[in-house]
XYZ file of C-alpha atoms in Angstrom:
121
model
C 0.000 0.000 0.000
C 1.396 3.349 -1.036
C 1.412 6.089 1.570
C 2.621 9.652 1.370
C 2.974 11.514 4.653
C 3.792 15.204 4.648
C 5.307 17.083 7.552
C 7.099 20.322 8.260
C 4.278 22.784 7.818
C 3.578 25.494 10.340
C 3.260 29.197 10.918
C 6.027 31.542 9.881
C 6.480 35.247 9.357
C 6.856 36.684 5.906
C 10.409 36.305 4.704
C 10.938 33.169 6.746
C 11.682 29.610 5.718
C 10.207 26.155 6.095
C 11.146 22.724 4.827
C 8.382 20.326 3.952
C 9.004 16.598 3.887
C 7.052 13.852 2.182
C 7.876 10.369 3.394
C 6.865 7.773 0.836
C 6.228 4.138 1.686
C 5.240 1.274 -0.559
C 6.602 3.099 -3.599
C 10.058 3.865 -4.931
C 10.825 7.293 -6.317
C 11.967 6.653 -9.852
C 10.463 7.003 -13.282
C 7.432 9.166 -12.718
C 7.018 12.761 -11.721
C 6.813 13.682 -8.069
C 5.260 16.979 -7.178
C 4.270 19.484 -4.553
C 0.919 21.165 -4.978
C -0.940 23.652 -2.833
C -4.460 24.843 -2.314
C -5.523 28.020 -0.574
C -9.077 28.504 0.719
C -11.416 29.349 -2.117
C -8.794 28.681 -4.765
C -8.013 25.795 -7.069
C -5.155 23.432 -6.388
C -2.004 24.602 -8.129
C 1.330 23.017 -8.850
C 4.334 24.416 -7.072
C 7.342 22.228 -7.858
C 8.031 18.965 -9.629
C 10.855 16.480 -9.825
C 11.435 13.535 -12.141
C 13.885 11.193 -10.398
C 14.678 9.181 -13.512
C 15.411 12.169 -15.720
C 16.899 14.304 -12.978
C 14.591 17.133 -13.982
C 12.951 19.773 -11.842
C 10.335 22.350 -12.623
C 8.853 25.260 -10.683
C 5.839 27.482 -10.877
C 6.794 31.042 -11.775
C 5.437 32.242 -8.447
C 8.031 30.260 -6.473
C 11.072 30.247 -8.759
C 14.181 31.284 -6.911
C 12.507 30.799 -3.535
C 11.544 27.112 -3.407
C 13.701 24.067 -4.047
C 12.472 20.515 -4.562
C 14.782 17.631 -3.756
C 14.740 13.930 -2.966
C 16.606 11.593 -0.689
C 16.565 8.157 -2.271
C 17.952 6.477 0.811
C 15.052 7.791 2.882
C 12.509 7.609 0.043
C 11.576 11.156 0.916
C 10.724 14.219 -1.123
C 11.450 17.687 0.212
C 10.367 21.221 -0.510
C 12.663 23.881 0.878
C 10.809 27.175 1.003
C 12.465 30.494 1.680
C 11.450 34.111 1.289
C 7.914 33.097 2.162
C 5.142 35.501 1.233
C 1.613 35.927 2.510
C 0.325 34.433 -0.736
C 2.195 31.194 -0.043
C -0.322 30.407 2.681
C -2.044 27.163 1.701
C -2.366 23.474 2.353
C 0.583 21.786 0.681
C 0.264 18.314 -0.808
C 2.822 15.829 -1.984
C 1.925 13.694 -5.004
C 3.535 10.694 -6.658
C 3.444 8.769 -9.910
C 2.555 11.635 -12.150
C 2.660 11.418 -15.925
C 3.041 15.172 -16.335
C 2.978 18.377 -14.303
C -0.811 18.336 -14.208
C -2.394 17.429 -10.884
C -4.929 15.172 -12.595
C -2.153 12.859 -13.762
C -0.976 11.941 -10.261
C -1.999 8.627 -8.809
C -1.018 9.028 -5.158
C -1.551 11.949 -2.803
C -0.696 12.769 0.774
C -3.072 14.311 3.297
C -1.401 17.697 3.233
C 0.436 19.965 5.630
C -0.646 23.520 6.374
C 1.649 26.456 5.759
C 0.585 29.826 7.141
C 2.585 32.961 6.461
C 1.849 36.066 8.501
C 3.029 39.655 8.309
């Protein structure tokens, strides 16, 4: 059974940093896209960052480029999202997703339960 468990969310002041973790069990990070998505209240889910372990590729939404970094630890089967320079508009529930065929959320087979990130002024 595949499980994705996010952690690392919390409350932080604008300009601060957080590192999200997504521990994956029952699945090996390899030849499909892994991604971080987020959803703010009243808004649609949006992609934030993606990583393709097999191709060694990463991709970022324009809104987070230069501030967020996605990475993996194969030994721990864990996906990370390092977030710095956080802005008020980064406030959302953040989800980890696995086995994606593209960057589109609809193509992902497995999802975590989410971890809340709240940025305050």
